PDB file of C-alpha atoms in Angstrom:
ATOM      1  CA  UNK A  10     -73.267  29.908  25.980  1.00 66.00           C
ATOM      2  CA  UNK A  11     -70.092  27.453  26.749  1.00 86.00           C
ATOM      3  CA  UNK A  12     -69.557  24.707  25.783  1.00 94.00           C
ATOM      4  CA  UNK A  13     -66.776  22.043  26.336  1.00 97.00           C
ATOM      5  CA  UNK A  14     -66.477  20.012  23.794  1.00 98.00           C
ATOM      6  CA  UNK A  15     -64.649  16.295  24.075  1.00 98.00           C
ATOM      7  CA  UNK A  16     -62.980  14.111  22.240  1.00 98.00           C
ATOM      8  CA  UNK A  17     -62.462  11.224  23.962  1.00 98.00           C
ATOM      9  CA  UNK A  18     -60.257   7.985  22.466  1.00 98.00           C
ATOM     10  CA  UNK A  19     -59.205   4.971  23.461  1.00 98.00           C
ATOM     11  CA  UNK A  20     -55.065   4.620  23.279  1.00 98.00           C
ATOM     12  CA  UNK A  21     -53.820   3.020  20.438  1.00 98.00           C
ATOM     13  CA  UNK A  22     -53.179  -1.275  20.056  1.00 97.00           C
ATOM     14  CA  UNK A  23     -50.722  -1.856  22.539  1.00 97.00           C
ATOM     15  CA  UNK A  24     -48.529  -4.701  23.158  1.00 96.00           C
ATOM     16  CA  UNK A  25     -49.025  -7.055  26.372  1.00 94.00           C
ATOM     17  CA  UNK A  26     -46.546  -4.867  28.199  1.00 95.00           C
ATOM     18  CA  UNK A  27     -48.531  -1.689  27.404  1.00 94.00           C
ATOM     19  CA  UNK A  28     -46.595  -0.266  24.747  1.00 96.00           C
ATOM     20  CA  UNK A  29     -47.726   0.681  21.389  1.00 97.00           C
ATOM     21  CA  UNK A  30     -47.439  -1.355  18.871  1.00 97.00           C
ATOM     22  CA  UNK A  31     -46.569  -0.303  15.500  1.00 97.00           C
ATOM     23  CA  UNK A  32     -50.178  -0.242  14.478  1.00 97.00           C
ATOM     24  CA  UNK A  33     -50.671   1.695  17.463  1.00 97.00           C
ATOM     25  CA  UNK A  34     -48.617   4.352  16.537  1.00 98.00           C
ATOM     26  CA  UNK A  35     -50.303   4.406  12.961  1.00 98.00           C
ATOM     27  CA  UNK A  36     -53.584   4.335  14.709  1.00 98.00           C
ATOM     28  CA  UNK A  37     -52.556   7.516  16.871  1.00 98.00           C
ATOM     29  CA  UNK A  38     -50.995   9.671  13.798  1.00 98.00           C
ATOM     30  CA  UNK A  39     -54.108   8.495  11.688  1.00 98.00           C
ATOM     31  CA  UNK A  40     -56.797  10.167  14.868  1.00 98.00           C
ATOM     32  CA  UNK A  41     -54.275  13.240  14.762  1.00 98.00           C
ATOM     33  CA  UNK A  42     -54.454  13.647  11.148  1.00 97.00           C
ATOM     34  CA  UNK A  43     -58.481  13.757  11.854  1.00 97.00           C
ATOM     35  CA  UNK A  44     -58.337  15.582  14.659  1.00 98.00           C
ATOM     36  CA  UNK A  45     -56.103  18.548  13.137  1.00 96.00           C
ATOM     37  CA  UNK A  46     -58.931  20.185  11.448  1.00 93.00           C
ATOM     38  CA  UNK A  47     -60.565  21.521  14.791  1.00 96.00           C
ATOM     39  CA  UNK A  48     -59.764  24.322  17.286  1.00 96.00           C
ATOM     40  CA  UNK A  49     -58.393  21.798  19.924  1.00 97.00           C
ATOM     41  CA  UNK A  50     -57.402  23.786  23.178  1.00 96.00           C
ATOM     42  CA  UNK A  51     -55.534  20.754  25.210  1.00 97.00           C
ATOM     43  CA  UNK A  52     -55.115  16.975  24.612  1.00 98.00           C
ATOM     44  CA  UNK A  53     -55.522  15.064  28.158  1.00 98.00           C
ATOM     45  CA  UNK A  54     -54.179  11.533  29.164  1.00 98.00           C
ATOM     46  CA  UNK A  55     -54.168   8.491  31.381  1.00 98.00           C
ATOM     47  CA  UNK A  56     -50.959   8.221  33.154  1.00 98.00           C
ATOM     48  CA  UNK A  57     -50.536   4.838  31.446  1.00 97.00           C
ATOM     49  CA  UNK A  58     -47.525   4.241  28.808  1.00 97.00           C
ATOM     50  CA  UNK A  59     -50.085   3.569  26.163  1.00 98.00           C
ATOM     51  CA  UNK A  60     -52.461   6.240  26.645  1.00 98.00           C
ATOM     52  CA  UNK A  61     -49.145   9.250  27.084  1.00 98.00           C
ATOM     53  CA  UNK A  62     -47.319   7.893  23.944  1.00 98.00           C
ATOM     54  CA  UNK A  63     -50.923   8.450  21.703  1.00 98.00           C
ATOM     55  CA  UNK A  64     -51.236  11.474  23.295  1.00 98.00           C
ATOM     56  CA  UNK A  65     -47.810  12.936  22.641  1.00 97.00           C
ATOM     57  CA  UNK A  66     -48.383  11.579  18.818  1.00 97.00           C
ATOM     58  CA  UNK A  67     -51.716  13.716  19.168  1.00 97.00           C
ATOM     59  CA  UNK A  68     -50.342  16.770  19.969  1.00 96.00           C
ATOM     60  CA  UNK A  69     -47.267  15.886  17.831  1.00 95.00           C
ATOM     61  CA  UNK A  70     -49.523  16.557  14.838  1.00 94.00           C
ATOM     62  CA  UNK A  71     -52.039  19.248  16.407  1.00 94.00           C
ATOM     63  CA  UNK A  72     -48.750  21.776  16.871  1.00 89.00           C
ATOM     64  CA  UNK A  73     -48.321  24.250  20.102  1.00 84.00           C
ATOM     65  CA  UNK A  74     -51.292  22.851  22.079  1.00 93.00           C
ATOM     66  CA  UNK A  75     -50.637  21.527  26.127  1.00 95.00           C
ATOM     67  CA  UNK A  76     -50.494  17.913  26.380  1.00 97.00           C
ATOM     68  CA  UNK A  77     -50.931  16.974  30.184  1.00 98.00           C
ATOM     69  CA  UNK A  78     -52.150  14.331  32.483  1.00 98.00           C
ATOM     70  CA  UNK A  79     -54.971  13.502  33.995  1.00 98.00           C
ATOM     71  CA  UNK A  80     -55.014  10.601  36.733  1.00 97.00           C
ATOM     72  CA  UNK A  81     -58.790  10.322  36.990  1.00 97.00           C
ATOM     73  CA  UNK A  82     -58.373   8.622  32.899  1.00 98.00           C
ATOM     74  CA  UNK A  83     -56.542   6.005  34.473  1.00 97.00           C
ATOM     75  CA  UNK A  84     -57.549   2.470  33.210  1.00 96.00           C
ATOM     76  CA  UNK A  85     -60.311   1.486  36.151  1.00 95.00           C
ATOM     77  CA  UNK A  86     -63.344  -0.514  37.265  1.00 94.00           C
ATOM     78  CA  UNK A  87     -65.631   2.553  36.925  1.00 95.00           C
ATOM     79  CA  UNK A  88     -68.694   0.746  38.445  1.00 95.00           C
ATOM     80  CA  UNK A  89     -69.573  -2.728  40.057  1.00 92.00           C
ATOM     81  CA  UNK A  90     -73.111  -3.603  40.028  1.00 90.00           C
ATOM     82  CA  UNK A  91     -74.509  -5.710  43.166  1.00 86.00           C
ATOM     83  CA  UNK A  92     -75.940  -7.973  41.009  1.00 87.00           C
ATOM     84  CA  UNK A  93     -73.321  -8.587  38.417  1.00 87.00           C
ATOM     85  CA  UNK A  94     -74.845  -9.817  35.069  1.00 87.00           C
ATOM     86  CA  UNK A  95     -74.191 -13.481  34.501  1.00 89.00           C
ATOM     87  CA  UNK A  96     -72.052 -13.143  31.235  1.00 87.00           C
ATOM     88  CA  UNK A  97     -69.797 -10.706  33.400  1.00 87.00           C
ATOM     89  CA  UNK A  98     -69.214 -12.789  36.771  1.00 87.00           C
ATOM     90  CA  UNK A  99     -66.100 -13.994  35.706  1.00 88.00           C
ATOM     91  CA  UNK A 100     -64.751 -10.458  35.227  1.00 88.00           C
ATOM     92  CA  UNK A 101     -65.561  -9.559  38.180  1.00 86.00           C
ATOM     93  CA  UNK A 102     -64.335 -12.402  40.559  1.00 85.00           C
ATOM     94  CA  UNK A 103     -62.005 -10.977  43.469  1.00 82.00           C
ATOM     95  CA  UNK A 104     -63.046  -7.649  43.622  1.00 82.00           C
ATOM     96  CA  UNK A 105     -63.383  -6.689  47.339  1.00 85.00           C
ATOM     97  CA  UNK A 106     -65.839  -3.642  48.468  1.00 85.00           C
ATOM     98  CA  UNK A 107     -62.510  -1.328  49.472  1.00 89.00           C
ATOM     99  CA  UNK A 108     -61.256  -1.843  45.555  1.00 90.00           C
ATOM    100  CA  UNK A 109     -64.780  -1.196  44.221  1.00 90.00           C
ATOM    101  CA  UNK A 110     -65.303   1.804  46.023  1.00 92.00           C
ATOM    102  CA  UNK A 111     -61.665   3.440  45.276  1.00 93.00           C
ATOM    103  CA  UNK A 112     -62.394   2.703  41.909  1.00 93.00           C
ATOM    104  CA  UNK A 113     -65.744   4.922  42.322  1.00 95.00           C
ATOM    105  CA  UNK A 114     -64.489   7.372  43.572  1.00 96.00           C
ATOM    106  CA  UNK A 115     -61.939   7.241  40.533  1.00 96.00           C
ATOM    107  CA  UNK A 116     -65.458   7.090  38.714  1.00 97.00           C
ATOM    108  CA  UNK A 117     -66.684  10.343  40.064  1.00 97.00           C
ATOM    109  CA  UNK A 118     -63.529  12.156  39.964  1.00 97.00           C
ATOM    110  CA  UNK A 119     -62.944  11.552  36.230  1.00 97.00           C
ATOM    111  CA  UNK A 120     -66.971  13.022  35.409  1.00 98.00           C
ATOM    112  CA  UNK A 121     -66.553  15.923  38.223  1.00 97.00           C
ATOM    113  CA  UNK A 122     -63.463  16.766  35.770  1.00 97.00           C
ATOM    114  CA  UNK A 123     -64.617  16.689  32.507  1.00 97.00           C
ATOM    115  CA  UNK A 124     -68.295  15.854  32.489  1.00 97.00           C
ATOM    116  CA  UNK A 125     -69.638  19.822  32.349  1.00 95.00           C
ATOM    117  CA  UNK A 126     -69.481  22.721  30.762  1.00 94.00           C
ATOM    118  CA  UNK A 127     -66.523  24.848  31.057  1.00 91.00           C
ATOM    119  CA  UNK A 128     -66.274  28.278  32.036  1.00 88.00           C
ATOM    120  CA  UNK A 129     -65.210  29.635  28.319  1.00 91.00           C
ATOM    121  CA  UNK A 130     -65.139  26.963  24.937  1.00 94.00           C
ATOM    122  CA  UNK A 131     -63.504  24.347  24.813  1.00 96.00           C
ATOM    123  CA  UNK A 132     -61.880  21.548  22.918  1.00 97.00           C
ATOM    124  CA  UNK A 133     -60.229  19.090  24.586  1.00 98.00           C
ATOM    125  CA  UNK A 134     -58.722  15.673  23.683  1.00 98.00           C
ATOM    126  CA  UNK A 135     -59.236  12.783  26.390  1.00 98.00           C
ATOM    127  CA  UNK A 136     -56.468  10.065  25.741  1.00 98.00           C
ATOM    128  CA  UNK A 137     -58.142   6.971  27.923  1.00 98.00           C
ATOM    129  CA  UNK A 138     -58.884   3.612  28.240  1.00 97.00           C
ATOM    130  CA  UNK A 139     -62.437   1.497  27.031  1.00 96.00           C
ATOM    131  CA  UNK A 140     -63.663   1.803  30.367  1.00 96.00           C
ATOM    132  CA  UNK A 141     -63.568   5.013  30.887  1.00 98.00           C
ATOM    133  CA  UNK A 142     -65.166   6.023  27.591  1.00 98.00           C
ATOM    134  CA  UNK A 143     -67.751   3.799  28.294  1.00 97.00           C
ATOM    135  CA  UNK A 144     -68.374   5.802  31.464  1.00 98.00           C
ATOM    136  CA  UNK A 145     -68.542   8.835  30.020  1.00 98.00           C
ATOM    137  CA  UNK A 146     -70.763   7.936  27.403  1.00 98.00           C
ATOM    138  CA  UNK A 147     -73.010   5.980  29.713  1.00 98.00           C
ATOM    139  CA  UNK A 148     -72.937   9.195  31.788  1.00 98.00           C
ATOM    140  CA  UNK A 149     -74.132  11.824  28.946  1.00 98.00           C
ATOM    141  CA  UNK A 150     -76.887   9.454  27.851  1.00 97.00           C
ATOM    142  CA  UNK A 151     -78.149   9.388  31.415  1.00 96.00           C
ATOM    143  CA  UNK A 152     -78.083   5.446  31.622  1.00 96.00           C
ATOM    144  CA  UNK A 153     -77.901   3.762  34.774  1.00 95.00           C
ATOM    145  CA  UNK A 154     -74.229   2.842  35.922  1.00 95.00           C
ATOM    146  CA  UNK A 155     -74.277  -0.637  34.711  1.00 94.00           C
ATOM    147  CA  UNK A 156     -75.080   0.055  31.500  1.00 94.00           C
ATOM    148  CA  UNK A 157     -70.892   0.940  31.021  1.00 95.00           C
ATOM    149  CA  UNK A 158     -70.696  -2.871  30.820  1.00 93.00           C
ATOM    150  CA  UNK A 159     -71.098  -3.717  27.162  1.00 87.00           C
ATOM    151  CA  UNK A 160     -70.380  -0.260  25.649  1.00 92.00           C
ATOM    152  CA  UNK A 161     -66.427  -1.419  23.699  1.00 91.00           C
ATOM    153  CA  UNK A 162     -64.478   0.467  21.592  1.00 93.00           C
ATOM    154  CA  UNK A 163     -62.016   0.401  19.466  1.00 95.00           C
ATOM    155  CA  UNK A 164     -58.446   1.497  19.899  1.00 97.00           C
ATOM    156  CA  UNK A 165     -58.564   5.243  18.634  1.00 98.00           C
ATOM    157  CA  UNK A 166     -61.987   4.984  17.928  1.00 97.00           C
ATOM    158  CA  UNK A 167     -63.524   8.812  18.588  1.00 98.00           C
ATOM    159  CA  UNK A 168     -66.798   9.696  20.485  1.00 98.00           C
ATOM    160  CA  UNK A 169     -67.820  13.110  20.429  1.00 98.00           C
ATOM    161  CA  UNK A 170     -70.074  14.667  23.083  1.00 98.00           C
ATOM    162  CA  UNK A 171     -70.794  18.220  24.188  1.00 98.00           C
ATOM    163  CA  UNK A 172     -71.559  19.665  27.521  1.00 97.00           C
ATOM    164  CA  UNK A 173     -73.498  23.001  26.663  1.00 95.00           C
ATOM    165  CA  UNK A 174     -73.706  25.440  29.628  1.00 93.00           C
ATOM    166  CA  UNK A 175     -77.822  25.244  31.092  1.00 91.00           C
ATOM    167  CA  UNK A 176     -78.735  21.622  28.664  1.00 93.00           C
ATOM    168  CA  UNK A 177     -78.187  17.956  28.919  1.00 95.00           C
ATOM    169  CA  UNK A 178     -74.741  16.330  27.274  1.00 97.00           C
ATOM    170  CA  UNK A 179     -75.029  15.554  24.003  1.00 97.00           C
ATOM    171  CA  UNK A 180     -73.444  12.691  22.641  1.00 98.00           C
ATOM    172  CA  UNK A 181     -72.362  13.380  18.990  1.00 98.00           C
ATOM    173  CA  UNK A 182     -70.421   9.939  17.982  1.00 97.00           C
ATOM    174  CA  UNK A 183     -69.602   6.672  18.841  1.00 97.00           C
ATOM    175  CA  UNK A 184     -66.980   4.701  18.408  1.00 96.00           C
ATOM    176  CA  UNK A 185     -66.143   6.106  15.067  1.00 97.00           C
ATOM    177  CA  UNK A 186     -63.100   4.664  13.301  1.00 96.00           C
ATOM    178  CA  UNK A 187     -63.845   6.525   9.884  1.00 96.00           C
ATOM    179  CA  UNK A 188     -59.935   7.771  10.091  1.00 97.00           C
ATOM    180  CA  UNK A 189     -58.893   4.355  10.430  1.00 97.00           C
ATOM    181  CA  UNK A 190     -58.082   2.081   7.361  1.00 96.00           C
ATOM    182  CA  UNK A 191     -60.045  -1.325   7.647  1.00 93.00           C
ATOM    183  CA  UNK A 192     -56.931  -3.098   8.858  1.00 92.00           C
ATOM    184  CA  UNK A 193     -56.775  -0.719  11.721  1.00 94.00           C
ATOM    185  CA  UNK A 194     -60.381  -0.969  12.717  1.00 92.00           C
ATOM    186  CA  UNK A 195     -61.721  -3.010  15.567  1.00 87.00           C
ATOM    187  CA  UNK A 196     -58.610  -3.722  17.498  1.00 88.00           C
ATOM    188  CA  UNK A 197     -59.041  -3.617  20.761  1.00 84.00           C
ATOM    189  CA  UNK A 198     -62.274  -5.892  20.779  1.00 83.00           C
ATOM    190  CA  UNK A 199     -62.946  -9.440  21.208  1.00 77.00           C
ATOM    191  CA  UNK A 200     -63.203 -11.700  18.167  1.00 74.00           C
ATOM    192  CA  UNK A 201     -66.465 -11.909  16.585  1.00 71.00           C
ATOM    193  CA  UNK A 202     -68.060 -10.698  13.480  1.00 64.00           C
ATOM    194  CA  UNK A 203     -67.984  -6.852  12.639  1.00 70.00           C
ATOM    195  CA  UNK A 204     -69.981  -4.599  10.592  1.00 70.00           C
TER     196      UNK A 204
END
C-alpha cells in the first residue's frame, strides 16, 4: 500500500522584511539535523524568501535530494468563515469576496497537491507558512474549515501526517519543537504563557 508521508514546517523566525534571522537559520539546520535520519524523497517550498532559504538549509543537510517550489504553500487566507468568530474580526477586516475566494482556490490547490496518497512512497518535506499547516492539519483530522483558525505553530515546529492509499490521513505530530533548544521554541507565536 502507498503511502505519502509529510513533513510539513513552518519557515524559520524571520525578520520584518521576510528574511531569516539568525535564529532562523539555527532553527532550519536544527529541523535538518532531525530530519536527516529518514528516507526523505523531496523537500517542497513556498515561493516566499523565508520559506526557500529554510528549505535550501533543509536539503543543505539531507544531501542529493530535489529541493523545488511549490506556489500552492504560499503564505494565504486558506478559509474565511461567513460568520467570523468575534476574537478574529479584526483579522479579517477588508477582505472582499474576489480575495477570499482566490485564496480558496489557493486552499484547494495546495490539498489537491499534497493531501493523498501518492502513486509509490513517499517522503516529502513541505517548507510553509502557519496557515497553511493549519490547513492541512485541519484537513486530515476532518474538521470543518474554520477550525484552521486557532491551530499556531511554531517556526520549524514539525507535524507529521500520513496519507495511506484506501484509509483516512493520519496525523502523527503536532507542532513538535523537540529538535529545538528552549530558546528556539515558540517563536513565531503571540506572547502568552507556554508549556
Amino acid at each position: 500500500m502507498a503511502t505519502r508521508h509529510l513533513y510539513v514546517v513552518r519557515h524559520g523566525m524571520a525578520d520584518a522584511f521576510g528574511e531569516l534571522t539568525d535564529a532562523g537559520r539555527q532553527q532550519s539546520e536544527l529541523l535538518a539535523e532531525r530530519l536527516a535520519a529518514l528516507p526523505i524523497d523531496a523537500v517542497w517550498h513556498s515561493p516566499l524568501p523565508r520559506a526557500v532559504r529554510s528549505a535550501q538549509i533543509v536539503g543543505e543537510h539531507l544531501g542529493n535530494i530535489p529541493v523545488r517550489e511549490a506556489a500552492e504553500l504560499v503564505d494565504h487566507v486558506p478559509y474565511v468563515p461567513a460568520d467570523v468568530p468575534p476574537p478574529w474580526a479584526g483579522f479579517f477586516d477588508g477582505y472582499d469576496l474576489a480575495e477570499a475566494e482566490a485564496e480558496a482556490r489557493l486552499a484547494d490547490a495546495l490539498l489537491a497537491r499534497f493531501a493523498r496518497p501518492a502513486s509509490a512512497e513517499t517522503h516529502e518535506v513541505l517548507v510553509t507558512h502557519a496557515f497553511q499547516v493549519a490547513w492541512l492539519v485541519r484537513h486530515a483530522l476532518g474538521a470543518p474549515p474554520v477550525r484552521w483558525l486557532g491551530l499556531s505553530c511554531g517556526n520549524t515546529a514539525l507535524t507529521a501526517i500520513t496519507y495511506p492509499d484506501g484509509a483516512s490521513p493520519t496525523l502523527l505530530t503536532y507542532n513538535d519543537m523537540a529538535h529545538l533548544p528552549t530558546a528556539l521554541r515558540w517563536t513565531g507565536f503571540s506572547p502568552g504563557v507556554r508549556p
